[in-house]
Coordinates of C-alpha atoms in Angstrom, one line a residue:
Chain E
M2 CA 127.5 16.0 144.3
G3 CA 131.0 17.1 145.0
V4 CA 132.7 19.3 147.4
A5 CA 132.3 22.5 145.4
F6 CA 128.6 22.1 144.9
P7 CA 127.4 24.5 147.7
L8 CA 130.1 26.9 146.5
L9 CA 128.6 27.1 143.0
Q10 CA 125.2 27.5 144.5
S11 CA 126.3 30.4 146.6
L12 CA 128.2 32.0 143.7
Q13 CA 125.0 31.9 141.7
K14 CA 123.1 33.4 144.5
V15 CA 125.5 36.4 144.6
N16 CA 125.1 36.9 140.9
Q17 CA 121.3 36.7 141.2
R18 CA 121.3 39.4 143.9
L19 CA 123.7 41.6 142.0
L20 CA 121.4 41.4 138.9
E21 CA 118.4 42.1 141.0
K22 CA 120.0 45.3 142.1
N23 CA 121.2 46.3 138.7
P24 CA 120.1 44.2 135.7
A25 CA 123.0 45.7 133.7
E26 CA 125.6 44.6 136.3
S27 CA 128.9 43.4 134.8
L28 CA 130.8 42.6 137.9
L29 CA 129.6 39.0 138.3
F30 CA 131.1 35.7 139.0
D31 CA 131.9 33.7 135.9
V32 CA 132.4 30.0 136.6
V33 CA 134.7 27.9 134.5
L34 CA 134.6 24.2 135.1
I35 CA 137.9 22.5 134.3
A36 CA 138.1 18.7 134.0
T37 CA 141.3 16.9 133.4
D38 CA 141.4 13.2 132.5
S39 CA 137.6 13.2 131.8
Q40 CA 137.4 13.4 128.0
Q41 CA 135.0 10.4 128.0
Q42 CA 132.7 11.9 130.6
S43 CA 132.4 15.4 129.0
S44 CA 128.8 15.1 127.9
R45 CA 127.8 13.6 131.3
I46 CA 129.5 16.4 133.1
I47 CA 127.7 19.0 131.0
S48 CA 124.3 17.4 131.4
S49 CA 124.7 16.9 135.1
T50 CA 125.5 20.5 135.7
S51 CA 122.4 21.6 133.8
H52 CA 120.3 18.9 135.6
Y53 CA 121.2 20.4 139.0
G54 CA 120.6 23.9 137.7
L55 CA 124.2 25.0 138.1
E56 CA 125.3 27.9 136.0
V57 CA 128.6 27.2 134.4
G58 CA 130.0 29.8 132.0
R59 CA 132.5 27.6 130.3
F60 CA 133.6 24.0 130.3
C61 CA 137.3 23.1 129.6
F62 CA 138.4 19.6 129.1
S63 CA 142.1 19.6 129.1
S64 CA 144.9 17.3 130.2
R65 CA 146.8 17.7 133.4
E66 CA 149.9 18.9 131.6
D67 CA 148.0 21.7 130.0
L68 CA 146.1 22.8 133.1
V69 CA 148.0 25.9 133.9
E70 CA 148.1 27.1 130.3
T71 CA 144.3 26.5 130.2
L72 CA 143.9 28.7 133.3
V73 CA 146.0 31.5 131.8
A74 CA 144.3 31.3 128.4
N75 CA 140.9 31.6 130.1
K76 CA 142.1 34.6 132.2
V77 CA 141.1 32.8 135.4
Q78 CA 141.3 35.1 138.4
L79 CA 140.9 32.4 141.0
F80 CA 141.5 28.7 140.6
L81 CA 139.9 26.4 143.2
S82 CA 140.8 22.7 143.6
T83 CA 141.0 20.0 146.1
D84 CA 144.3 18.9 144.6
R85 CA 147.2 20.6 146.4
D86 CA 149.7 20.0 143.7
E87 CA 147.5 21.5 141.1
T88 CA 147.0 24.6 143.1
L89 CA 150.8 24.9 143.9
Q90 CA 151.6 24.6 140.2
A91 CA 149.1 27.2 139.2
S92 CA 150.2 29.6 141.9
Q93 CA 153.8 29.3 140.8
K94 CA 152.7 30.5 137.4
G95 CA 151.0 33.5 138.9
V96 CA 147.4 32.3 139.0
L97 CA 145.7 32.9 142.3
S98 CA 144.8 29.5 143.7
A99 CA 143.1 28.2 146.7
L100 CA 142.3 24.8 148.2
L101 CA 138.6 24.1 148.6
G102 CA 137.6 23.4 152.2
Q103 CA 136.8 19.8 153.0
Q104 CA 134.1 20.8 155.4
E105 CA 130.7 21.2 154.1
A106 CA 129.8 24.8 153.9
A107 CA 126.3 26.3 153.9
S108 CA 125.3 27.6 150.5
E109 CA 124.5 31.1 151.8
P110 CA 126.1 33.4 152.2
L111 CA 129.3 32.9 150.1
T112 CA 131.9 33.0 152.8
V113 CA 135.4 34.0 151.8
M114 CA 138.1 33.8 154.4
L115 CA 141.2 36.0 154.1
C116 CA 144.3 34.9 156.0
G117 CA 145.4 38.1 157.5
D118 CA 149.0 37.2 158.0
A119 CA 149.5 37.1 154.3
V120 CA 147.5 40.3 153.6
V121 CA 150.0 42.8 154.9
R122 CA 153.6 42.4 154.4
P123 CA 156.0 45.4 154.2
D124 CA 156.6 46.0 150.6
S125 CA 160.3 46.0 150.0
D126 CA 161.4 48.2 147.2
S127 CA 164.1 45.8 146.0
D128 CA 162.0 42.7 145.3
P129 CA 159.2 42.8 142.8
V130 CA 155.9 41.8 144.1
P131 CA 155.4 38.1 143.1
A132 CA 152.8 37.6 140.4
S133 CA 150.6 35.5 142.7
R134 CA 150.4 38.3 145.3
R135 CA 149.5 40.8 142.6
A136 CA 146.7 38.4 141.5
A137 CA 145.5 38.1 145.1
Q138 CA 145.5 41.9 145.6
S139 CA 143.6 42.5 142.4
F140 CA 141.1 39.8 143.2
S141 CA 140.4 41.1 146.6
A142 CA 139.9 44.6 145.3
R143 CA 137.2 43.2 142.9
L144 CA 135.7 41.2 145.7
G145 CA 135.6 44.4 147.7
E146 CA 133.8 46.2 144.9
M147 CA 131.3 43.4 144.7
R148 CA 130.7 43.3 148.5
G149 CA 130.2 47.1 148.4
R150 CA 127.1 46.6 146.2
F151 CA 125.3 45.2 149.3
G152 CA 124.6 46.6 152.7
A153 CA 126.0 45.5 156.0
S154 CA 123.3 43.0 156.7
G155 CA 121.6 40.5 154.4
S156 CA 124.5 40.3 152.0
P157 CA 124.9 37.1 150.0
L158 CA 128.7 37.6 150.2
S159 CA 130.6 37.6 153.5
I160 CA 134.2 38.5 154.0
V161 CA 136.0 37.1 157.0
L162 CA 139.5 38.1 158.1
V163 CA 141.5 35.7 160.3
T164 CA 144.9 36.5 161.6
S165 CA 146.7 33.5 163.1
S166 CA 149.8 34.9 164.6
G167 CA 150.5 38.5 165.8
G168 CA 148.3 40.4 168.2
S169 CA 145.4 42.7 167.9
E170 CA 147.4 45.5 166.4
S171 CA 148.6 43.5 163.5
C172 CA 145.0 42.6 162.8
G173 CA 144.1 46.3 163.0
V174 CA 146.8 47.0 160.4
A175 CA 145.4 44.3 158.2
L176 CA 141.9 45.7 158.5
Q177 CA 143.2 49.2 157.5
A178 CA 145.2 47.8 154.6
L179 CA 142.2 45.9 153.2
R180 CA 140.0 48.9 153.6
S181 CA 142.5 51.0 151.7
R182 CA 142.3 48.5 148.9
G183 CA 138.5 48.8 148.9
L184 CA 137.7 45.6 150.7
S185 CA 135.6 45.9 153.8
V186 CA 135.5 43.0 156.1
D187 CA 132.4 41.6 157.8
E188 CA 133.9 39.4 160.5
A189 CA 137.3 39.5 162.0
Y190 CA 139.1 37.0 164.2
C191 CA 142.4 37.6 165.8
L192 CA 143.7 34.3 167.0
A193 CA 147.1 35.3 168.3
G194 CA 148.3 31.7 168.4
T195 CA 145.0 29.9 169.1
P196 CA 144.7 26.8 166.9
R197 CA 142.7 27.6 163.7
G198 CA 140.9 24.3 163.4
P199 CA 137.9 24.9 165.8
I200 CA 137.4 28.4 164.4
L201 CA 137.5 27.1 160.8
S202 CA 134.9 24.5 161.6
L203 CA 132.6 27.2 162.9
L204 CA 133.2 29.7 160.1
R205 CA 133.0 27.0 157.4
P206 CA 134.4 29.2 154.6
H207 CA 133.9 28.2 151.0
F208 CA 137.5 29.0 150.4
L209 CA 140.5 30.7 151.9
L210 CA 142.6 33.3 150.3
G211 CA 146.2 34.2 151.2
D212 CA 148.9 35.3 148.9
G213 CA 149.2 32.0 147.2
V214 CA 148.1 28.6 148.3
I215 CA 146.8 28.4 151.8
D216 CA 145.5 25.4 153.6
Chain N
M26 CA 150.0 51.9 151.6
V27 CA 151.2 49.7 154.4
K28 CA 153.3 52.5 155.9
M29 CA 150.3 54.8 156.0
S30 CA 148.3 52.2 157.9
L31 CA 151.0 51.8 160.5
H32 CA 151.1 55.5 161.1
L33 CA 147.4 55.7 161.5
V34 CA 147.5 53.1 164.3
Q35 CA 150.5 54.6 166.0
V36 CA 149.1 58.1 166.0
M37 CA 146.4 56.9 168.4
Q38 CA 149.0 56.4 171.1
K39 CA 149.8 60.0 171.1
V40 CA 146.2 61.0 172.0
S41 CA 146.5 62.6 175.4
P42 CA 144.3 61.2 178.1
S43 CA 140.8 62.4 177.5
A44 CA 137.9 62.6 179.8
N45 CA 138.4 58.9 180.3
G46 CA 141.3 59.7 182.5
D47 CA 144.7 58.1 182.5
S48 CA 144.0 54.5 183.0
R49 CA 147.6 53.2 183.2
A50 CA 148.2 51.0 186.1
S51 CA 151.0 52.2 188.4
W52 CA 153.3 49.3 187.4
E53 CA 153.5 50.3 183.7
E54 CA 156.3 52.5 182.4
D55 CA 156.0 55.3 179.9
E56 CA 155.7 54.4 176.3
E57 CA 159.2 54.1 174.7
E58 CA 157.9 55.2 171.3
D59 CA 156.7 58.6 172.6
E60 CA 160.2 59.6 173.6
E61 CA 162.1 58.4 170.7
E62 CA 160.0 59.3 167.7
D63 CA 160.9 62.1 165.3
E64 CA 157.9 63.9 163.9
D65 CA 157.4 65.5 160.6
H66 CA 155.5 68.8 160.4
L67 CA 152.2 67.0 160.4
G68 CA 152.9 65.4 163.7
L69 CA 153.2 62.0 162.1
P70 CA 156.1 59.8 163.0
T71 CA 158.7 59.7 160.3
T72 CA 160.2 56.4 161.3
T73 CA 158.3 53.2 161.0
K74 CA 158.4 51.4 164.3
P75 CA 157.3 47.8 164.5
V76 CA 153.9 48.3 166.1
T77 CA 154.1 45.0 167.8
G78 CA 157.0 46.2 170.0
R79 CA 154.7 48.0 172.4
R80 CA 153.5 48.0 176.0
A81 CA 153.5 44.5 177.3
R82 CA 156.8 43.7 175.6
K83 CA 158.3 45.9 178.3
V84 CA 157.7 43.1 180.7
E85 CA 160.8 41.0 180.9
G86 CA 160.2 37.6 179.5
G87 CA 156.9 35.9 180.0
V88 CA 154.3 34.3 177.8
F89 CA 152.0 36.5 175.8
F90 CA 149.9 34.1 173.7
P91 CA 149.1 31.3 176.2
K92 CA 147.3 28.2 174.9
P93 CA 143.7 28.7 175.6
E94 CA 143.4 25.4 177.6
N95 CA 146.2 26.5 179.9
A96 CA 145.0 30.0 180.5
V97 CA 142.0 31.2 182.5
T98 CA 140.2 32.7 179.5
V99 CA 137.8 35.6 180.3
A100 CA 135.7 36.7 177.3
V101 CA 134.2 40.2 177.5
S102 CA 131.9 41.9 175.1
S103 CA 132.6 45.4 173.8
R104 CA 129.5 46.7 175.5
V105 CA 130.7 45.8 179.0
L106 CA 134.4 46.6 178.5
F107 CA 133.6 50.0 177.2
R108 CA 130.7 52.5 177.3
T109 CA 128.8 52.4 174.0
E110 CA 125.4 53.8 175.0
L111 CA 125.6 56.6 172.5
E112 CA 126.4 54.2 169.7
Q113 CA 123.7 51.8 170.9
K114 CA 121.2 54.6 170.5
V115 CA 122.3 55.3 167.0
F116 CA 121.8 51.7 166.2
E117 CA 118.4 51.5 167.7
Q118 CA 117.1 54.7 166.3
K119 CA 118.8 54.8 162.9
G120 CA 119.6 51.2 161.9
V121 CA 122.7 49.3 161.2
E122 CA 124.1 51.2 158.2
E123 CA 124.0 54.5 160.0
Y124 CA 125.4 52.9 163.1
L125 CA 128.4 51.6 161.2
R126 CA 128.9 54.9 159.4
Y127 CA 128.9 56.6 162.8
Q128 CA 131.5 54.2 164.2
I129 CA 133.8 54.6 161.3
E130 CA 133.4 58.4 161.5
H131 CA 134.4 58.3 165.2
E132 CA 137.1 55.7 164.7
N133 CA 139.8 57.8 166.4
E134 CA 137.8 58.5 169.4
P135 CA 138.3 55.9 172.0
F136 CA 135.4 54.6 174.0
A137 CA 135.2 55.3 177.7
P138 CA 135.7 52.5 180.2
G139 CA 132.7 50.3 180.9
P140 CA 131.6 48.2 183.9
A141 CA 134.0 45.4 183.2
F142 CA 137.0 47.7 182.7
P143 CA 138.3 47.7 186.3
F144 CA 137.9 44.0 186.5
V145 CA 140.0 43.5 183.3
K146 CA 142.7 45.9 184.5
A147 CA 142.9 43.9 187.8
L148 CA 143.3 40.7 185.8
E149 CA 146.3 42.3 184.0
T150 CA 147.8 43.3 187.4
V151 CA 147.6 39.6 188.5
N152 CA 149.2 38.6 185.2
A153 CA 152.1 40.9 185.8
R154 CA 152.7 39.3 189.2
L155 CA 152.4 35.8 187.8
R156 CA 154.9 36.5 185.1
E157 CA 157.4 37.8 187.6
L158 CA 157.2 34.5 189.6
Y159 CA 156.6 32.1 186.7
P160 CA 158.0 33.6 183.5
Q161 CA 157.5 30.4 181.4
S162 CA 154.0 29.5 182.6
E163 CA 150.9 29.8 180.5
E164 CA 148.7 29.8 183.5
L165 CA 147.6 33.3 183.2
F166 CA 144.5 35.3 182.6
D167 CA 143.8 35.6 178.9
I168 CA 141.3 38.3 178.0
V169 CA 139.4 37.9 174.7
L170 CA 137.1 40.5 173.3
V171 CA 134.1 38.7 172.0
T172 CA 131.5 40.9 170.2
Y173 CA 128.9 40.3 167.7
N174 CA 129.7 43.7 166.3
H175 CA 130.5 44.1 162.6
A176 CA 134.2 44.2 161.8
H177 CA 133.8 47.8 160.7
V178 CA 133.9 48.7 164.3
G179 CA 137.1 46.7 164.7
I180 CA 139.5 49.6 164.1
R181 CA 137.8 51.8 166.7
L182 CA 137.9 48.9 169.2
I183 CA 141.5 48.3 168.6
N184 CA 142.3 52.0 168.9
T185 CA 140.4 52.0 172.2
I186 CA 142.3 49.0 173.5
N187 CA 145.6 50.8 172.6
H188 CA 144.5 54.0 174.1
H189 CA 143.7 52.4 177.5
N190 CA 146.8 50.3 177.4
L191 CA 144.8 47.1 177.7
F192 CA 146.6 43.8 176.9
I193 CA 143.9 42.2 174.7
E194 CA 145.5 40.3 171.8
R195 CA 142.7 38.0 170.9
F196 CA 139.3 39.0 169.7
C197 CA 136.4 37.8 167.6
M198 CA 133.9 40.1 165.8
T199 CA 131.2 37.9 164.5
G200 CA 129.3 40.4 162.4
G201 CA 126.0 39.3 163.9
S202 CA 126.2 35.6 164.4
S203 CA 126.2 34.0 167.8
P204 CA 129.6 34.1 169.5
I205 CA 128.8 31.0 171.7
G206 CA 130.7 28.6 169.4
Y207 CA 133.8 30.7 169.6
L208 CA 133.6 30.8 173.4
K209 CA 134.0 27.1 173.4
A210 CA 136.8 27.1 170.9
W211 CA 138.7 29.5 173.2
H212 CA 138.0 27.3 176.3
T213 CA 136.3 30.2 177.9
N214 CA 136.2 30.2 181.7
L215 CA 134.0 33.3 182.1
Y216 CA 131.9 35.3 179.7
L217 CA 130.7 38.8 180.5
S218 CA 128.1 40.4 178.3
A219 CA 125.5 43.1 178.3
D220 CA 123.0 40.7 176.5
A221 CA 121.1 38.4 178.9
D222 CA 120.1 36.1 176.0
K223 CA 123.7 35.5 175.0
V224 CA 124.6 34.9 178.7
R225 CA 121.8 32.4 179.1
E226 CA 123.0 30.6 175.9
A227 CA 126.5 30.4 177.3
L228 CA 125.2 29.1 180.7
A229 CA 123.2 26.4 178.8
E230 CA 126.5 25.3 177.2
G231 CA 128.1 25.0 180.6
I232 CA 130.2 28.2 180.3
A233 CA 130.2 30.5 183.4
A234 CA 128.6 33.7 182.3
A235 CA 127.0 36.8 183.7
T236 CA 125.2 39.9 182.5
M237 CA 126.7 43.3 183.4
F238 CA 125.1 46.7 183.5
M239 CA 126.4 50.2 183.5
T240 CA 126.0 52.1 186.7
E241 CA 126.5 55.8 187.2
K242 CA 128.1 55.4 190.6
L243 CA 131.3 53.4 190.8
T244 CA 133.3 53.2 194.0
E245 CA 137.1 53.0 193.7
V246 CA 138.6 49.6 193.7
S247 CA 142.0 48.3 194.4
E248 CA 144.6 48.6 191.7
S249 CA 146.9 46.0 193.2
Q250 CA 144.5 43.2 194.2
L251 CA 141.8 41.5 192.2
R252 CA 138.7 41.0 194.4
V253 CA 135.9 38.7 193.2
A254 CA 132.8 38.2 195.3
F255 CA 130.2 35.4 194.8
D256 CA 126.7 34.8 196.0
G257 CA 126.2 31.2 197.2
D258 CA 123.0 29.7 196.0
A259 CA 122.4 29.4 192.3
V260 CA 125.9 30.9 191.7
L261 CA 128.5 28.8 193.3
F262 CA 126.0 26.2 194.4
S263 CA 122.9 24.8 192.6
D264 CA 119.6 26.4 193.2
E265 CA 118.1 23.4 195.1
S266 CA 117.9 25.2 198.4
E267 CA 116.4 28.3 196.8
R268 CA 113.7 26.1 195.3
I269 CA 112.8 24.8 198.8
F270 CA 112.7 28.3 200.1
K271 CA 110.5 29.6 197.3
A272 CA 108.1 26.7 197.5
H273 CA 107.9 26.1 201.2
G274 CA 109.2 29.2 203.0
L275 CA 112.0 30.0 205.4
D276 CA 111.3 27.4 208.1
K277 CA 111.2 24.5 205.7
F278 CA 114.5 25.9 204.2
F279 CA 116.2 25.8 207.5
Q280 CA 114.8 22.4 208.3
H281 CA 116.1 21.1 204.9
E282 CA 119.5 22.5 205.4
R283 CA 119.8 21.1 208.9
D284 CA 118.7 17.7 207.7
N285 CA 121.1 17.7 204.8
E286 CA 124.1 19.4 206.5
D287 CA 126.4 16.6 205.6
T288 CA 125.2 16.3 202.1
L289 CA 127.1 18.3 199.6
L290 CA 125.3 21.0 197.6
D291 CA 125.4 20.5 193.9
H292 CA 127.6 22.8 191.9
G293 CA 126.4 26.0 190.3
P294 CA 127.5 27.9 187.2
L295 CA 130.3 29.9 188.7
K296 CA 132.0 27.1 190.6
G297 CA 134.4 26.4 187.8
F298 CA 135.6 30.1 187.8
L299 CA 136.2 30.1 191.5
E300 CA 138.2 26.9 191.0
A301 CA 140.3 28.6 188.3
L302 CA 141.0 31.5 190.6
G303 CA 142.0 29.1 193.4
K304 CA 144.5 27.4 191.1
L305 CA 146.2 30.7 190.4
Q306 CA 146.1 31.7 194.1
K307 CA 148.0 28.5 195.0
K308 CA 150.7 29.6 192.6
F309 CA 151.3 32.6 194.8
Y310 CA 151.1 30.6 198.0
A311 CA 153.7 28.2 196.6
K312 CA 156.1 31.2 196.4
G313 CA 155.4 32.3 199.9
Q314 CA 153.1 35.1 198.9
R315 CA 149.9 34.1 200.8
L316 CA 149.7 37.4 202.6
D317 CA 150.5 39.4 199.6
C318 CA 148.3 37.5 197.2
P319 CA 146.9 39.7 194.4
I320 CA 143.7 37.6 194.2
R321 CA 141.1 37.6 196.9
T322 CA 137.8 35.8 196.9
Y323 CA 134.6 36.4 198.9
L324 CA 131.4 34.5 199.5
V325 CA 128.5 36.9 200.2
T326 CA 125.4 35.0 201.1
A327 CA 122.1 35.5 202.7
R328 CA 122.6 32.2 204.6
S329 CA 123.4 32.6 208.2
A330 CA 126.6 31.4 209.8
A331 CA 125.0 29.5 212.7
S332 CA 122.7 27.3 210.6
S333 CA 122.4 27.1 206.9
G334 CA 125.9 28.5 206.3
I335 CA 127.6 25.4 207.6
R336 CA 126.4 23.3 204.7
A337 CA 127.9 25.9 202.2
L338 CA 131.2 25.8 204.0
K339 CA 131.3 22.0 204.1
T340 CA 130.6 21.8 200.4
L341 CA 133.4 24.2 199.5
R342 CA 135.8 22.3 201.7
A343 CA 134.8 19.0 200.1
W344 CA 135.4 20.6 196.7
G345 CA 138.9 21.6 197.8
L346 CA 138.0 25.2 197.2
E347 CA 139.3 27.9 199.5
I348 CA 137.5 31.1 199.8
D349 CA 139.2 33.9 201.5
E350 CA 136.3 35.5 203.3
A351 CA 132.8 34.1 203.9
L352 CA 130.2 36.7 204.8
F353 CA 126.9 35.3 206.1
L354 CA 124.4 38.1 206.1
A355 CA 121.4 36.1 207.5
G356 CA 119.1 37.9 205.1
A357 CA 120.5 41.4 205.6
P358 CA 121.0 43.6 202.5
K359 CA 124.2 43.0 200.7
G360 CA 124.9 46.5 199.5
P361 CA 126.7 47.9 202.6
M362 CA 128.8 44.7 203.0
L363 CA 129.9 44.9 199.3
E364 CA 130.7 48.5 199.7
K365 CA 133.2 47.6 202.4
I366 CA 134.8 44.8 200.4
R367 CA 135.0 46.7 197.2
P368 CA 135.1 43.8 194.8
H369 CA 135.9 44.3 191.1
I370 CA 132.9 42.2 190.4
Y371 CA 130.1 40.5 192.4
F372 CA 128.1 37.6 191.0
D373 CA 124.5 37.1 192.1
D374 CA 121.5 35.3 190.6
Q375 CA 118.9 37.8 191.8
M376 CA 118.5 41.2 190.1
F377 CA 117.3 42.6 193.4
H378 CA 120.7 42.1 194.9
V379 CA 122.5 43.2 191.7
E380 CA 120.6 46.5 191.7
G381 CA 121.1 46.9 195.4
A382 CA 124.8 46.5 195.0
A383 CA 124.9 48.9 192.0
E384 CA 123.1 51.6 194.0
M385 CA 126.1 51.5 196.4
G386 CA 128.6 51.6 193.6
T387 CA 129.6 48.0 193.4
V388 CA 129.9 46.4 189.9
A389 CA 127.5 43.5 190.1
A390 CA 126.9 40.9 187.4
H391 CA 123.7 38.9 187.1
V392 CA 123.8 35.2 186.6
P393 CA 120.4 34.3 185.0
Y394 CA 120.3 30.8 186.5
G395 CA 117.9 28.8 188.5
V396 CA 114.5 29.3 190.0
A397 CA 115.0 32.9 190.9
Q398 CA 114.6 33.9 187.3
K399 CA 111.0 33.0 187.2
H400 CA 110.2 35.1 190.3
N401 CA 112.4 38.1 190.0
Q402 CA 111.8 41.0 187.7
P403 CA 114.2 43.9 187.6
Q404 CA 112.9 46.8 189.7
N405 CA 114.5 49.3 187.4
P406 CA 114.6 48.3 183.8
G407 CA 116.6 51.4 183.0
V408 CA 119.6 49.9 184.6
R409 CA 119.7 47.1 182.0
K410 CA 121.2 48.8 178.9

């Protein structure tokens, strides 16, 4: 079992709970499993996922060179990988990407960490908003919609805001900005310079979102 | 979008002092922004000022985000820093959804100061003096708001912090999970909470912690000098002597103390915090400010000076800890003595003494440690919440 295994389980749990509330729900997670360099293993990958009961919407077996095109063609809204170069590449082409945490996360609830320093930047009228930031904003809006389907407690999806630099006011500004985009945060940590490591190992997010690739 | 948000946060500063009173310390100057802003017809500022250029930046130089291991970190929960009884009631009677809705609805109404408020203000006063003497030093008090509140309450808490001009730049809102892990990540030297269970958890992890209660009567405390008072047994020292007293009575207790006069007492949960205070005090002494030191510590113990008190003093001396005043009450009630000292906070392991102090207007914090916990029940459960 790999690093993303608990992540898939928790994505599934969210879908399950969404459908419980509304069997006609369309705002669900759709998982695309992308394998590069594994043409030979394709059938093994497919049978393993079904063996473990993982719900994968689509399988894509592509080459490394075609990776970003594959992502765009499949209208991927979030690309997760343990390979930093891959995520950088995808991000440069406007696909929201994030590195998967190396720490083992619990499978419930799905914990999404937002890096607040990237959440709020003054929009300058001269430069266009980079594609990856637009992707991040639209993804977080949809995430907010999804989170809104559940109540404050017992939600299978938890949103955590962490601001690393800047004091409590800048965190307050981030909370306001997120709320105005429709994303209500469950937990908030204003570090103001405290090292992130110990906090991350307590939070154990499944993945971290910033405005591009974040460690 | 972002500009709107900035305005919302800034408008809070213009709220005139409410029933909470103007809680600015005398050393702070007026807000620059209030004088310079232009307002449009809605009363909203027309220029976007960088909101980080506020209050404490008026202090010349100095460190604002000290490394946690260098600072003396005091973690306070929102329920002891502010008064949240009304909101607590909403939570208890109507559940979490209604509670959060209520908080968001009242987001622009700052909370009133709670029992830990004067203590936190005093910490900031000490910081101002430390920055004057040691502008590059990170050895300061660092106040962290640690609450297991949901982040929906975050904006109201931040608005309240701004309203009262508190310098709290670090916080964690855990949305329900235990904050204890975060206390360790922040190298917390002292944790103050309204929840005795959380305090016990912290003590079990070796973090100095105490439970605070709201009292109606609060005597005025100094705005220029931080005063911290400690009980001896089961607070600064271990509870070994109390065990003897409880098991075998007063005579055996005296006998035991005499026989062991030269044996050091073992340390108690608040020893480390007294040590941290002592380190900061020495920084003032080093600059010739012993008489004018803005930190003063007190030992207020039921031990008597002539007999059992000696062992306590010898222990403190052996630990290299100075305590400014040692008051041996030989069993007399502590309330009147505390009323004279007027500490910002008094730590005791027995609820009986905590309540006695509160009756006379002293902010007392309960340290749920040691053998006294099995024997003492609070006389007045109403005081708890």
